[in-house]
PDB file of C-alpha atoms in Angstrom:
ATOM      1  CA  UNK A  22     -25.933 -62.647 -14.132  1.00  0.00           C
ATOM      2  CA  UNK A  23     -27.906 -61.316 -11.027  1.00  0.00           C
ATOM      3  CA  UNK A  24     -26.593 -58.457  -9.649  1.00  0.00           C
ATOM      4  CA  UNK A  25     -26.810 -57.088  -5.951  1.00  0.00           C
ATOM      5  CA  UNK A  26     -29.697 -58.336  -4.700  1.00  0.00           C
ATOM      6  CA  UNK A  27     -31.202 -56.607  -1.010  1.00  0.00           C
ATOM      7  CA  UNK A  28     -34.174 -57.801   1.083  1.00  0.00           C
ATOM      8  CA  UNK A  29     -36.443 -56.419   2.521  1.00  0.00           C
ATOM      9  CA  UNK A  30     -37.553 -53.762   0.162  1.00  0.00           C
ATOM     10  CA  UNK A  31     -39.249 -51.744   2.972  1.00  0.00           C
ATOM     11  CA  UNK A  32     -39.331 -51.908   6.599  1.00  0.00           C
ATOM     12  CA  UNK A  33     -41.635 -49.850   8.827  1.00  0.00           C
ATOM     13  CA  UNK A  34     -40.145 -50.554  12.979  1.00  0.00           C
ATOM     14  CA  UNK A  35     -41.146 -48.933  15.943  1.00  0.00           C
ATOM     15  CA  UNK A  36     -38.263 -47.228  17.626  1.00  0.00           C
ATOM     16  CA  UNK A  37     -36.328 -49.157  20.069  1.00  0.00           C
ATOM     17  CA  UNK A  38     -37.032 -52.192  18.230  1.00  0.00           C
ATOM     18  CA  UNK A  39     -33.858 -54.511  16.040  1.00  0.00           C
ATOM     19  CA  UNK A  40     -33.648 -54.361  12.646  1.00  0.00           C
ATOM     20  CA  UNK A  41     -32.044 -57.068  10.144  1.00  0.00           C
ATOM     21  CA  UNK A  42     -31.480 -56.737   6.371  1.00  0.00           C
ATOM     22  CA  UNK A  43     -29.534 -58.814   3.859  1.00  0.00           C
ATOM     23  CA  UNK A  44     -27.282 -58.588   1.116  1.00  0.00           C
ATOM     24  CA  UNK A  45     -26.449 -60.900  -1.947  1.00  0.00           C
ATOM     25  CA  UNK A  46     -23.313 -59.476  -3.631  1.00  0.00           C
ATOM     26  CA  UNK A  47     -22.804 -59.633  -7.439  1.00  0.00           C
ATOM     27  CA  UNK A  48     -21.717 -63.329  -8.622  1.00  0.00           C
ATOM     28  CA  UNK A  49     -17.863 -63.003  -8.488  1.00  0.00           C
ATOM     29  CA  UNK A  50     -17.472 -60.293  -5.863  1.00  0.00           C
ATOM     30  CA  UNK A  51     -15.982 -61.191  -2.343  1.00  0.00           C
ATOM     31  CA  UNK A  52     -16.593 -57.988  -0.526  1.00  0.00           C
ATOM     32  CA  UNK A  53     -19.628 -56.223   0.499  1.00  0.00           C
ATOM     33  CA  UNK A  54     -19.975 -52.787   1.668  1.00  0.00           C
ATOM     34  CA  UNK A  55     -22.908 -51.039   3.810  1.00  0.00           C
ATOM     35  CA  UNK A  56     -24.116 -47.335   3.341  1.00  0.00           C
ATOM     36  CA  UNK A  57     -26.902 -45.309   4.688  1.00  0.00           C
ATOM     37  CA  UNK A  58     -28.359 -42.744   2.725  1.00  0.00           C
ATOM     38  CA  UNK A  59     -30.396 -39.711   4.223  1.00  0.00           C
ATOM     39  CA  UNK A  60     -33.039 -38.092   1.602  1.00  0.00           C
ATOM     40  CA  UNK A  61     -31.282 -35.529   0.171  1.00  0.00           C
ATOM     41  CA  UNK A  62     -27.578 -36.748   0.721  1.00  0.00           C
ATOM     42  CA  UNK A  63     -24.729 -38.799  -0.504  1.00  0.00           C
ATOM     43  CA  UNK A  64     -24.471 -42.670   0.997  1.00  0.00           C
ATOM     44  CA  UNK A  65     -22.463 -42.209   3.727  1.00  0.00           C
ATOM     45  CA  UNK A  66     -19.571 -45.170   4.343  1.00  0.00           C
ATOM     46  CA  UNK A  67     -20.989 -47.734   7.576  1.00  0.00           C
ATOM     47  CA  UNK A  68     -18.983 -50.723   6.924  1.00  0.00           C
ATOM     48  CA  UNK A  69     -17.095 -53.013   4.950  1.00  0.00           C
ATOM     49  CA  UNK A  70     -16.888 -57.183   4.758  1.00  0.00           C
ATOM     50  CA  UNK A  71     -14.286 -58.926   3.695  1.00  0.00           C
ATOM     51  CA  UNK A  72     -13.238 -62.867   4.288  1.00  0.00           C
ATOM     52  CA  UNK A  73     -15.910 -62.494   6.951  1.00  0.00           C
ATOM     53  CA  UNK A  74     -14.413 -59.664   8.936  1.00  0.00           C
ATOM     54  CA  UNK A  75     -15.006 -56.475   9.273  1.00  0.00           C
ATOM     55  CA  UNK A  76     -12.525 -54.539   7.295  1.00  0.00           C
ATOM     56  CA  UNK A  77     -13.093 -50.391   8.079  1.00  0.00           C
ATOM     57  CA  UNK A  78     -16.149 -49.022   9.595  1.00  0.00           C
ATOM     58  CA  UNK A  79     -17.208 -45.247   9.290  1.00  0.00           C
ATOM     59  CA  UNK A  80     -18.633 -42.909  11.995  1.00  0.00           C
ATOM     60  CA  UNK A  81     -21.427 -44.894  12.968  1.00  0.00           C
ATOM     61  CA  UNK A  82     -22.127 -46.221  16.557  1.00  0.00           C
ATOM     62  CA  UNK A  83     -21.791 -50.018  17.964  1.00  0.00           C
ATOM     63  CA  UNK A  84     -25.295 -50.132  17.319  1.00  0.00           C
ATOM     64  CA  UNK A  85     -24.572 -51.013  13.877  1.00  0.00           C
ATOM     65  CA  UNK A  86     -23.454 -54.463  13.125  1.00  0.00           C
ATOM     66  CA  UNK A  87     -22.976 -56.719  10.356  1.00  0.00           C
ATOM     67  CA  UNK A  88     -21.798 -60.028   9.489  1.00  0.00           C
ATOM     68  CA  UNK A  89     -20.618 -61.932   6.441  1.00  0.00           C
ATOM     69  CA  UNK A  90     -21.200 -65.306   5.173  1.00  0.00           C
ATOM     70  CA  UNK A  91     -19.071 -67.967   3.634  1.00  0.00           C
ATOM     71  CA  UNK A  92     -21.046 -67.706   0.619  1.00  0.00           C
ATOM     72  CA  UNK A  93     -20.621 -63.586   0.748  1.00  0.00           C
ATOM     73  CA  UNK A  94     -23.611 -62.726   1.219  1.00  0.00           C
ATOM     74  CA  UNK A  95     -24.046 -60.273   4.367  1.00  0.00           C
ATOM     75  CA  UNK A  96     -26.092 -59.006   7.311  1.00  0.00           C
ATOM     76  CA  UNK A  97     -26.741 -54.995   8.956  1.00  0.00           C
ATOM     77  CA  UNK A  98     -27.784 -55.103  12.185  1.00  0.00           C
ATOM     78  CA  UNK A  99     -29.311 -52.302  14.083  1.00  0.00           C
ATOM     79  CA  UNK A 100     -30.399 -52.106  17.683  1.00  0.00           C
ATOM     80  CA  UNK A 101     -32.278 -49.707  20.064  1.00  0.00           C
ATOM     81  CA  UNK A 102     -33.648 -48.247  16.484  1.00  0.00           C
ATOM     82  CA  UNK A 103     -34.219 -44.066  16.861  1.00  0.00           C
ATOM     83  CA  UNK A 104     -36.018 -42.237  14.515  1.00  0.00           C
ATOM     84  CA  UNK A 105     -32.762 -40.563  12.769  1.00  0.00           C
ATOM     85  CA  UNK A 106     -32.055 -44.072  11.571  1.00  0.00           C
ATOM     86  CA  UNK A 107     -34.710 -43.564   9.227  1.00  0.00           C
ATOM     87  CA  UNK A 108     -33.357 -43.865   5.571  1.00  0.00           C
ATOM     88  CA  UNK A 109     -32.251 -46.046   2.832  1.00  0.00           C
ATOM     89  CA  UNK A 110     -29.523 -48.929   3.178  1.00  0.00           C
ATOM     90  CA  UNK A 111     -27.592 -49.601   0.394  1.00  0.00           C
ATOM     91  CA  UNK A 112     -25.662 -52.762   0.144  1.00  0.00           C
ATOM     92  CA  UNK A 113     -22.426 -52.476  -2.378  1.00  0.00           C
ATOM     93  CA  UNK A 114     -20.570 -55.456  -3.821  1.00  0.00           C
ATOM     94  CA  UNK A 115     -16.751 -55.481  -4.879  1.00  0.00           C
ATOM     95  CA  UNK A 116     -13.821 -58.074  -5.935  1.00  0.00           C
ATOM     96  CA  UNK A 117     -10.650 -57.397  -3.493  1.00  0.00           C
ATOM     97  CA  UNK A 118     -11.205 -53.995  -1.475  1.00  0.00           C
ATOM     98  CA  UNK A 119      -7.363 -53.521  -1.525  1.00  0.00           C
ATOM     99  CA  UNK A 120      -7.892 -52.240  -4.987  1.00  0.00           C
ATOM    100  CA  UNK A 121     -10.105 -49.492  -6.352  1.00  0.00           C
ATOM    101  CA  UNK A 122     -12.305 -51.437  -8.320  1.00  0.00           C
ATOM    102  CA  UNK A 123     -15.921 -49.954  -8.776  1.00  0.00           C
ATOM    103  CA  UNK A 124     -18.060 -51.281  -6.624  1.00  0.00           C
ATOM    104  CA  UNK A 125     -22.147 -52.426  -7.612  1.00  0.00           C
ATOM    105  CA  UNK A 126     -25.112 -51.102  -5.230  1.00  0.00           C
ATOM    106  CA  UNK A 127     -28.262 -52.980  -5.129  1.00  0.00           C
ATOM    107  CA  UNK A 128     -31.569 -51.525  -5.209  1.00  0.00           C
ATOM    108  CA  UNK A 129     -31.557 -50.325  -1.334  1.00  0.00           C
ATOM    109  CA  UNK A 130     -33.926 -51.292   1.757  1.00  0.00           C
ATOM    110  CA  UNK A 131     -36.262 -48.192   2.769  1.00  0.00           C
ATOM    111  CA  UNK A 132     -36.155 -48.371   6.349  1.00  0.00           C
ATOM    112  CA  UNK A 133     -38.593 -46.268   8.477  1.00  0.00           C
ATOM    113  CA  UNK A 134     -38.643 -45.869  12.033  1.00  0.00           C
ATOM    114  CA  UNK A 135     -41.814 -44.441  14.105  1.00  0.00           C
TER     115      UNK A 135
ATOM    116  CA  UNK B  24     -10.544 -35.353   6.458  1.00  0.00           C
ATOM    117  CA  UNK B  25     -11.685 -36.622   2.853  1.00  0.00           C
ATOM    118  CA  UNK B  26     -14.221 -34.460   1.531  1.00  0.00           C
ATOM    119  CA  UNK B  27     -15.896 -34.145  -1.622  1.00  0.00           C
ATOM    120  CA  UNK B  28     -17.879 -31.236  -2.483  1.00  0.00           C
ATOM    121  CA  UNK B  29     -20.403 -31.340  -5.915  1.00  0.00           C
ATOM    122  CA  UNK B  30     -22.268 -28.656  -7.689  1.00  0.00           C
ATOM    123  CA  UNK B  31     -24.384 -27.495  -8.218  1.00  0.00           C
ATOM    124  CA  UNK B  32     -27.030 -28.862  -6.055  1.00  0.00           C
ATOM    125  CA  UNK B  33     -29.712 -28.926  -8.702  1.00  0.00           C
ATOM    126  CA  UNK B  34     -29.709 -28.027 -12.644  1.00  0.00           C
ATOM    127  CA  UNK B  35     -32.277 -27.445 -15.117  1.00  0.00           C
ATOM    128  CA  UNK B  36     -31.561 -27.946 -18.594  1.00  0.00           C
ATOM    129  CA  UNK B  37     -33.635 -27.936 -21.828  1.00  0.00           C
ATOM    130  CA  UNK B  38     -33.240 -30.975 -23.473  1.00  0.00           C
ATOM    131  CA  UNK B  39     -30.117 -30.158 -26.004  1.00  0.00           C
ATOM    132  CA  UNK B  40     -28.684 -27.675 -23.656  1.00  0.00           C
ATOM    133  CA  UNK B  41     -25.404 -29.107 -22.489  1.00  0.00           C
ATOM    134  CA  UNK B  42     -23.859 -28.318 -19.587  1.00  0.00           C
ATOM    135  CA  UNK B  43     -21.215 -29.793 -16.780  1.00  0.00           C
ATOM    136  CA  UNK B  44     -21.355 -30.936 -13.460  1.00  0.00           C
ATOM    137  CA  UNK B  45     -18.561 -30.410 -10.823  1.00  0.00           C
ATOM    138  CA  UNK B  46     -16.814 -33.058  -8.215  1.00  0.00           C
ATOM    139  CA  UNK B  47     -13.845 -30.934  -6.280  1.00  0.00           C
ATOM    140  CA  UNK B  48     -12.499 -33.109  -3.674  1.00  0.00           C
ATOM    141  CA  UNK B  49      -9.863 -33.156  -0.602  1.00  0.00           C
ATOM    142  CA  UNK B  50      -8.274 -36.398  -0.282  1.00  0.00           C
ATOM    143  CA  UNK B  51      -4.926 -37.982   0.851  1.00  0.00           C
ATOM    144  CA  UNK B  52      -3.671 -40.237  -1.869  1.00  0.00           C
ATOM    145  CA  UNK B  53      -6.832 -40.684  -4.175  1.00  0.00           C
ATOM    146  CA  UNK B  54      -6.589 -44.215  -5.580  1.00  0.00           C
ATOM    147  CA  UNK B  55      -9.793 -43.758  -7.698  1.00  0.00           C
ATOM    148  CA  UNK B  56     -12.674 -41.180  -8.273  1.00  0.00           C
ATOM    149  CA  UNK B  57     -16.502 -42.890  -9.075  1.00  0.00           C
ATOM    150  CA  UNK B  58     -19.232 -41.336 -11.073  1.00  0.00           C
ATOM    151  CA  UNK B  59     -22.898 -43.001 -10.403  1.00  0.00           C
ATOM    152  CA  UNK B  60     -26.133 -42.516 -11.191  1.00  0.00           C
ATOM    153  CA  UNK B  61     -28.808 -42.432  -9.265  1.00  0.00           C
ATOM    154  CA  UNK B  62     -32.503 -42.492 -10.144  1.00  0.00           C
ATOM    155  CA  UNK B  63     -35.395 -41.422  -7.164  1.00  0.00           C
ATOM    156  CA  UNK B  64     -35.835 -44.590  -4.619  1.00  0.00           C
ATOM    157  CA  UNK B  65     -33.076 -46.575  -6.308  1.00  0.00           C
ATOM    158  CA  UNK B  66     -29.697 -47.445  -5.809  1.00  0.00           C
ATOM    159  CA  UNK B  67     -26.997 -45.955  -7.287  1.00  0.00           C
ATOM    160  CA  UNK B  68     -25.962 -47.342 -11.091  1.00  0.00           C
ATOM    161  CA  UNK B  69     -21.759 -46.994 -11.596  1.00  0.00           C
ATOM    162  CA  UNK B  70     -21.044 -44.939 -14.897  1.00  0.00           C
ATOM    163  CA  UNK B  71     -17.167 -44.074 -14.603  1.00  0.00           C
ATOM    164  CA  UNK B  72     -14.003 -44.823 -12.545  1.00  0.00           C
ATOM    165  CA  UNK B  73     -10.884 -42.157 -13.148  1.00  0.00           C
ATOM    166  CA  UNK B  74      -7.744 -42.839 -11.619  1.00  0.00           C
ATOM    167  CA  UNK B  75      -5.236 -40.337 -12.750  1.00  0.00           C
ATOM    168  CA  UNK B  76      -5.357 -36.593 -13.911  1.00  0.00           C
ATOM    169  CA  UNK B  77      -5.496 -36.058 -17.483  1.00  0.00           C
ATOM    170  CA  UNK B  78      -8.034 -39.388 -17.515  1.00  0.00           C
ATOM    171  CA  UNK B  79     -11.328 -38.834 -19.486  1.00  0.00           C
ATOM    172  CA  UNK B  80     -14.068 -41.075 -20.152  1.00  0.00           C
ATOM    173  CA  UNK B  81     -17.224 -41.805 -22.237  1.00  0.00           C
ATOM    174  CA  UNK B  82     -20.401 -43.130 -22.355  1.00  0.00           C
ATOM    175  CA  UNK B  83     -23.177 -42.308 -24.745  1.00  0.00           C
ATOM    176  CA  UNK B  84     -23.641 -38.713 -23.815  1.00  0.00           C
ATOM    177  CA  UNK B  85     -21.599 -38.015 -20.507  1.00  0.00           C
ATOM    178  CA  UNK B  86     -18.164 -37.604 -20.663  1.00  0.00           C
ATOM    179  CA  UNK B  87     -15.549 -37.451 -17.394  1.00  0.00           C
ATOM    180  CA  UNK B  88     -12.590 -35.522 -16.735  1.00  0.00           C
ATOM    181  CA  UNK B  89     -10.239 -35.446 -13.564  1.00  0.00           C
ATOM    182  CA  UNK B  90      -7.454 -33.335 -12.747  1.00  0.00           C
ATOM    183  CA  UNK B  91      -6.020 -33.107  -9.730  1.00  0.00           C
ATOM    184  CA  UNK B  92      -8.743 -31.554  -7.573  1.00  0.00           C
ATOM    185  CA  UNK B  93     -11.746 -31.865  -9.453  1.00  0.00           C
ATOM    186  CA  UNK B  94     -13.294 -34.069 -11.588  1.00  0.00           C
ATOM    187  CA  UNK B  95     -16.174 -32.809 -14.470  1.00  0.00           C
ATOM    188  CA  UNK B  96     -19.146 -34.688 -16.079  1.00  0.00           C
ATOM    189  CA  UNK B  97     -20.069 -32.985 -19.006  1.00  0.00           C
ATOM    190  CA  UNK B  98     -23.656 -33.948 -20.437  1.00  0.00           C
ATOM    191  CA  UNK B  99     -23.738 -33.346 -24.191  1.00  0.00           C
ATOM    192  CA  UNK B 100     -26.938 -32.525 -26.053  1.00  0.00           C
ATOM    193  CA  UNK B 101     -29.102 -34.345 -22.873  1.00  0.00           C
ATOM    194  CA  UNK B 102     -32.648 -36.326 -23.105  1.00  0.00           C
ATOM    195  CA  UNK B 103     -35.308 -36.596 -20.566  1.00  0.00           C
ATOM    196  CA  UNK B 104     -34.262 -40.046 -19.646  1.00  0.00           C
ATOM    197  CA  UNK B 105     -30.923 -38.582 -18.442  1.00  0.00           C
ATOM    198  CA  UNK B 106     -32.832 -37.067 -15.635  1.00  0.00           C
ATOM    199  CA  UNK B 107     -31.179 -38.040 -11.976  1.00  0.00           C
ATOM    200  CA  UNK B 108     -28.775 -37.320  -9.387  1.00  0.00           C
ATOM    201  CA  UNK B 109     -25.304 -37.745 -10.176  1.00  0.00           C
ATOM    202  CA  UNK B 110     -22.929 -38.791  -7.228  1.00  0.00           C
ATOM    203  CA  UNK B 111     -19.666 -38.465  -7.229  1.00  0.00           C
ATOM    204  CA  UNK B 112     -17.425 -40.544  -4.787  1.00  0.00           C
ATOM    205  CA  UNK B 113     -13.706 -40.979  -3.744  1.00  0.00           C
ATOM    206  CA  UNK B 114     -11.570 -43.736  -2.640  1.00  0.00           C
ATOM    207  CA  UNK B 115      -8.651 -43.228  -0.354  1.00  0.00           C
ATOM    208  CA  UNK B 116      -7.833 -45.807   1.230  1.00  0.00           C
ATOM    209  CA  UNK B 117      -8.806 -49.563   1.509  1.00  0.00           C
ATOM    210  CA  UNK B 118     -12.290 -49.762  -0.077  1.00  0.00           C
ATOM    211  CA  UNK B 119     -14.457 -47.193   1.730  1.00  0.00           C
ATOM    212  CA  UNK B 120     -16.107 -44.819  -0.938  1.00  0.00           C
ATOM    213  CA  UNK B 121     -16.888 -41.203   0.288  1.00  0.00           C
ATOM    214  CA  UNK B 122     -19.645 -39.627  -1.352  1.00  0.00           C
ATOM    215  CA  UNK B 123     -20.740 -36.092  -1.998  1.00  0.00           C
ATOM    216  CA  UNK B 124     -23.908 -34.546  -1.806  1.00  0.00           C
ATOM    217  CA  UNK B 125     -24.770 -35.210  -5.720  1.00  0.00           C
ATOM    218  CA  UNK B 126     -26.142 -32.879  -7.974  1.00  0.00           C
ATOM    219  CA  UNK B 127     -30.123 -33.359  -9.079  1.00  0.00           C
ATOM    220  CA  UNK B 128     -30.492 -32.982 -12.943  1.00  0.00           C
ATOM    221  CA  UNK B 129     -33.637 -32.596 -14.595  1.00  0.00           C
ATOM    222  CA  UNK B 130     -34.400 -32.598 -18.264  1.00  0.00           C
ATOM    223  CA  UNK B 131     -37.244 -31.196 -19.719  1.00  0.00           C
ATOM    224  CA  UNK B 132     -38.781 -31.398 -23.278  1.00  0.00           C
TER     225      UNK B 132
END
Protein backbone atom coordinates (compact mmCIF):
# COMPACT_ATOMS: atom_id res chain seq x y z
CA UNK A 1 0.00 0.00 0.00
CA UNK A 2 1.87 3.24 -1.13
CA UNK A 3 1.62 5.86 1.08
CA UNK A 4 1.83 9.75 0.45
CA UNK A 5 3.78 10.11 -2.29
CA UNK A 6 5.30 14.08 -3.17
CA UNK A 7 7.22 15.21 -6.27
CA UNK A 8 9.62 16.98 -6.75
CA UNK A 9 12.02 16.04 -4.06
CA UNK A 10 13.95 19.36 -4.40
CA UNK A 11 13.45 22.49 -6.16
CA UNK A 12 16.03 25.27 -6.46
CA UNK A 13 13.81 28.72 -8.23
CA UNK A 14 14.94 32.03 -8.66
CA UNK A 15 12.76 34.48 -6.85
CA UNK A 16 9.89 35.88 -8.66
CA UNK A 17 9.59 32.81 -10.55
CA UNK A 18 6.11 30.00 -10.11
CA UNK A 19 6.46 27.07 -8.41
CA UNK A 20 4.29 23.71 -8.80
CA UNK A 21 4.45 20.55 -6.64
CA UNK A 22 2.22 17.49 -6.37
CA UNK A 23 0.65 15.30 -4.05
CA UNK A 24 -0.58 11.57 -4.19
CA UNK A 25 -2.62 10.92 -1.01
CA UNK A 26 -2.60 7.51 0.75
CA UNK A 27 -4.88 4.83 -1.22
CA UNK A 28 -8.27 5.33 0.59
CA UNK A 29 -7.93 8.92 1.75
CA UNK A 30 -10.14 11.72 0.10
CA UNK A 31 -8.57 14.77 1.60
CA UNK A 32 -5.27 16.30 1.29
CA UNK A 33 -3.76 18.89 3.36
CA UNK A 34 -0.71 21.41 2.59
CA UNK A 35 1.91 22.63 5.24
CA UNK A 36 5.05 24.58 5.10
CA UNK A 37 7.67 23.93 7.40
CA UNK A 38 10.50 26.53 8.31
CA UNK A 39 13.91 24.79 9.65
CA UNK A 40 13.54 24.80 13.05
CA UNK A 41 9.61 24.95 13.38
CA UNK A 42 6.39 23.10 13.47
CA UNK A 43 4.41 22.67 9.84
CA UNK A 44 2.39 25.42 9.84
CA UNK A 45 -1.50 24.78 8.41
CA UNK A 46 -1.69 26.39 4.36
CA UNK A 47 -4.59 24.56 3.10
CA UNK A 48 -6.93 21.87 2.93
CA UNK A 49 -8.74 19.80 -0.21
CA UNK A 50 -11.64 18.22 -0.05
CA UNK A 51 -14.23 17.00 -3.01
CA UNK A 52 -12.04 19.37 -5.00
CA UNK A 53 -12.56 22.52 -3.00
CA UNK A 54 -10.81 24.24 -0.86
CA UNK A 55 -12.02 23.53 2.59
CA UNK A 56 -9.97 26.09 5.31
CA UNK A 57 -6.87 27.88 4.46
CA UNK A 58 -4.38 29.28 7.15
CA UNK A 59 -2.55 32.66 7.23
CA UNK A 60 -0.93 32.44 4.06
CA UNK A 61 -1.34 34.97 1.13
CA UNK A 62 -3.34 34.50 -2.37
CA UNK A 63 -0.12 33.66 -3.63
CA UNK A 64 -0.63 30.25 -2.52
CA UNK A 65 -2.90 28.07 -4.46
CA UNK A 66 -3.83 24.61 -4.84
CA UNK A 67 -6.08 22.39 -6.60
CA UNK A 68 -7.47 18.89 -6.28
CA UNK A 69 -8.10 16.18 -8.65
CA UNK A 70 -10.86 13.72 -9.20
CA UNK A 71 -8.54 11.05 -8.49
CA UNK A 72 -7.31 13.08 -5.09
CA UNK A 73 -4.33 13.71 -5.86
CA UNK A 74 -3.41 17.60 -5.48
CA UNK A 75 -1.47 20.67 -6.61
CA UNK A 76 0.47 23.93 -4.42
CA UNK A 77 0.91 26.68 -6.36
CA UNK A 78 3.13 29.55 -5.60
CA UNK A 79 3.68 32.77 -7.49
CA UNK A 80 6.00 35.86 -7.41
CA UNK A 81 8.33 33.28 -5.24
CA UNK A 82 10.45 35.50 -2.32
CA UNK A 83 13.14 34.15 -0.57
CA UNK A 84 11.09 33.57 2.88
CA UNK A 85 9.23 30.94 0.91
CA UNK A 86 12.18 28.93 1.24
CA UNK A 87 11.35 25.63 3.18
CA UNK A 88 9.88 22.27 3.11
CA UNK A 89 6.21 21.42 1.80
CA UNK A 90 4.59 18.76 3.29
CA UNK A 91 1.63 17.21 1.69
CA UNK A 92 -0.84 15.30 4.37
CA UNK A 93 -3.49 12.77 3.41
CA UNK A 94 -6.82 12.05 5.44
CA UNK A 95 -10.35 10.10 5.06
CA UNK A 96 -13.31 12.77 5.85
CA UNK A 97 -11.75 16.08 7.43
CA UNK A 98 -15.04 16.49 9.43
CA UNK A 99 -13.56 13.98 11.75
CA UNK A 100 -10.27 13.89 13.62
CA UNK A 101 -8.76 11.12 12.03
CA UNK A 102 -4.83 11.18 11.90
CA UNK A 103 -3.72 12.35 9.01
CA UNK A 104 -0.32 10.70 6.83
CA UNK A 105 2.55 13.24 5.61
CA UNK A 106 4.65 12.28 2.76
CA UNK A 107 8.24 12.67 2.57
CA UNK A 108 8.15 16.66 1.83
CA UNK A 109 9.48 18.81 -1.29
CA UNK A 110 12.68 20.99 -0.24
CA UNK A 111 12.00 24.09 -1.91
CA UNK A 112 14.74 26.79 -2.19
CA UNK A 113 14.44 30.12 -3.46
CA UNK A 114 17.58 32.42 -4.56
CA UNK B 1 -6.11 31.71 19.05
CA UNK B 2 -5.06 27.87 19.15
CA UNK B 3 -1.72 27.53 20.40
CA UNK B 4 0.38 24.78 21.34
CA UNK B 5 3.45 25.23 23.21
CA UNK B 6 6.19 21.99 23.59
CA UNK B 7 9.19 21.54 25.73
CA UNK B 8 11.65 21.47 26.01
CA UNK B 9 13.20 22.60 22.87
CA UNK B 10 15.99 20.06 22.87
CA UNK B 11 16.90 16.98 25.32
CA UNK B 12 19.81 14.90 25.80
CA UNK B 13 19.46 11.63 27.23
CA UNK B 14 21.81 8.64 27.80
CA UNK B 15 20.48 5.81 26.27
CA UNK B 16 18.33 4.14 29.34
CA UNK B 17 17.68 7.44 30.88
CA UNK B 18 13.97 8.02 30.59
CA UNK B 19 12.47 11.05 30.58
CA UNK B 20 9.09 13.02 29.27
CA UNK B 21 8.29 15.43 26.84
CA UNK B 22 5.58 18.18 27.26
CA UNK B 23 2.58 19.38 24.73
CA UNK B 24 0.45 22.25 26.80
CA UNK B 25 -2.00 23.64 24.48
CA UNK B 26 -4.85 26.50 24.19
CA UNK B 27 -7.62 25.40 22.13
CA UNK B 28 -11.45 25.88 21.76
CA UNK B 29 -13.09 22.51 21.69
CA UNK B 30 -10.07 20.07 21.03
CA UNK B 31 -11.48 17.21 18.94
CA UNK B 32 -8.09 15.35 18.91
CA UNK B 33 -4.38 15.85 20.01
CA UNK B 34 -1.47 14.12 17.41
CA UNK B 35 1.91 12.90 18.39
CA UNK B 36 4.48 12.51 15.25
CA UNK B 37 7.72 11.83 14.64
CA UNK B 38 9.91 13.42 12.74
CA UNK B 39 13.36 12.39 11.55
CA UNK B 40 15.98 15.34 9.88
CA UNK B 41 14.77 16.12 6.06
CA UNK B 42 11.72 13.88 6.37
CA UNK B 43 8.24 14.13 6.86
CA UNK B 44 6.59 13.66 9.82
CA UNK B 45 5.64 9.72 10.83
CA UNK B 46 2.04 9.69 13.07
CA UNK B 47 2.67 7.75 16.46
CA UNK B 48 -0.54 8.64 18.63
CA UNK B 49 -4.00 10.31 18.44
CA UNK B 50 -5.69 11.19 22.13
CA UNK B 51 -9.03 12.42 22.22
CA UNK B 52 -10.16 12.72 25.75
CA UNK B 53 -8.40 13.40 29.19
CA UNK B 54 -7.55 10.47 31.13
CA UNK B 55 -6.56 8.76 27.44
CA UNK B 56 -3.07 7.07 27.38
CA UNK B 57 -1.38 5.29 24.75
CA UNK B 58 1.49 2.91 23.77
CA UNK B 59 3.87 2.01 21.45
CA UNK B 60 7.05 0.10 22.00
CA UNK B 61 8.76 2.54 24.26
CA UNK B 62 6.72 5.92 24.21
CA UNK B 63 3.78 6.18 26.03
CA UNK B 64 1.00 9.30 25.80
CA UNK B 65 -1.01 10.95 28.28
CA UNK B 66 -3.57 13.94 27.92
CA UNK B 67 -5.38 15.80 30.40
CA UNK B 68 -7.02 18.67 29.84
CA UNK B 69 -4.24 21.13 29.00
CA UNK B 70 -1.37 19.14 28.33
CA UNK B 71 -0.53 16.14 26.87
CA UNK B 72 2.99 13.99 27.95
CA UNK B 73 5.17 11.52 25.92
CA UNK B 74 7.10 9.65 28.18
CA UNK B 75 10.18 7.72 26.56
CA UNK B 76 11.03 4.67 28.66
CA UNK B 77 14.52 3.20 28.80
CA UNK B 78 15.31 5.05 25.05
CA UNK B 79 17.78 3.72 22.10
CA UNK B 80 19.72 5.68 19.66
CA UNK B 81 17.28 4.98 16.95
CA UNK B 82 14.66 6.92 18.97
CA UNK B 83 16.59 9.99 18.14
CA UNK B 84 14.18 12.89 16.45
CA UNK B 85 11.92 15.66 16.88
CA UNK B 86 8.71 14.97 18.33
CA UNK B 87 5.72 17.25 17.19
CA UNK B 88 2.89 17.60 18.81
CA UNK B 89 -0.31 18.94 17.01
CA UNK B 90 -4.01 19.90 17.75
CA UNK B 91 -7.19 19.74 15.96
CA UNK B 92 -9.97 22.18 16.57
CA UNK B 93 -11.96 22.45 14.16
CA UNK B 94 -12.60 20.91 10.64
CA UNK B 95 -9.29 19.20 9.73
CA UNK B 96 -6.56 21.85 10.08
CA UNK B 97 -3.75 20.47 12.46
CA UNK B 98 -1.79 23.17 14.47
CA UNK B 99 1.57 22.28 15.30
CA UNK B 100 4.06 23.26 17.94
CA UNK B 101 7.52 23.95 17.77
CA UNK B 102 8.59 20.12 18.61
CA UNK B 103 11.08 19.11 20.88
CA UNK B 104 14.66 17.67 19.33
CA UNK B 105 15.70 14.39 21.18
CA UNK B 106 18.94 12.92 20.91
CA UNK B 107 20.15 9.62 22.21
CA UNK B 108 23.49 8.80 22.78
CA UNK B 109 25.32 5.46 23.55
Amino acid sequence: DAGVTQSPTHLIKTRGQQVTLRCSPKSGHDTVSWYQQALGQGPQFIFQYYEEEERQRGNFPDRFSGHQFPNYSSELNVNALLLGDSALYLCASSPYPGLPYEQYFGPGTRLTVT
Amino acid sequence: EDQVTQSPEALRLQEGESSSLNCSYTVSGLRGLFWYRQDPGKGPEFLFTLYSAGEEKEKERLKATLTKKESFLHITAPKPEDSATYLCAVQAGWGKLQFGAGTQVVVTP
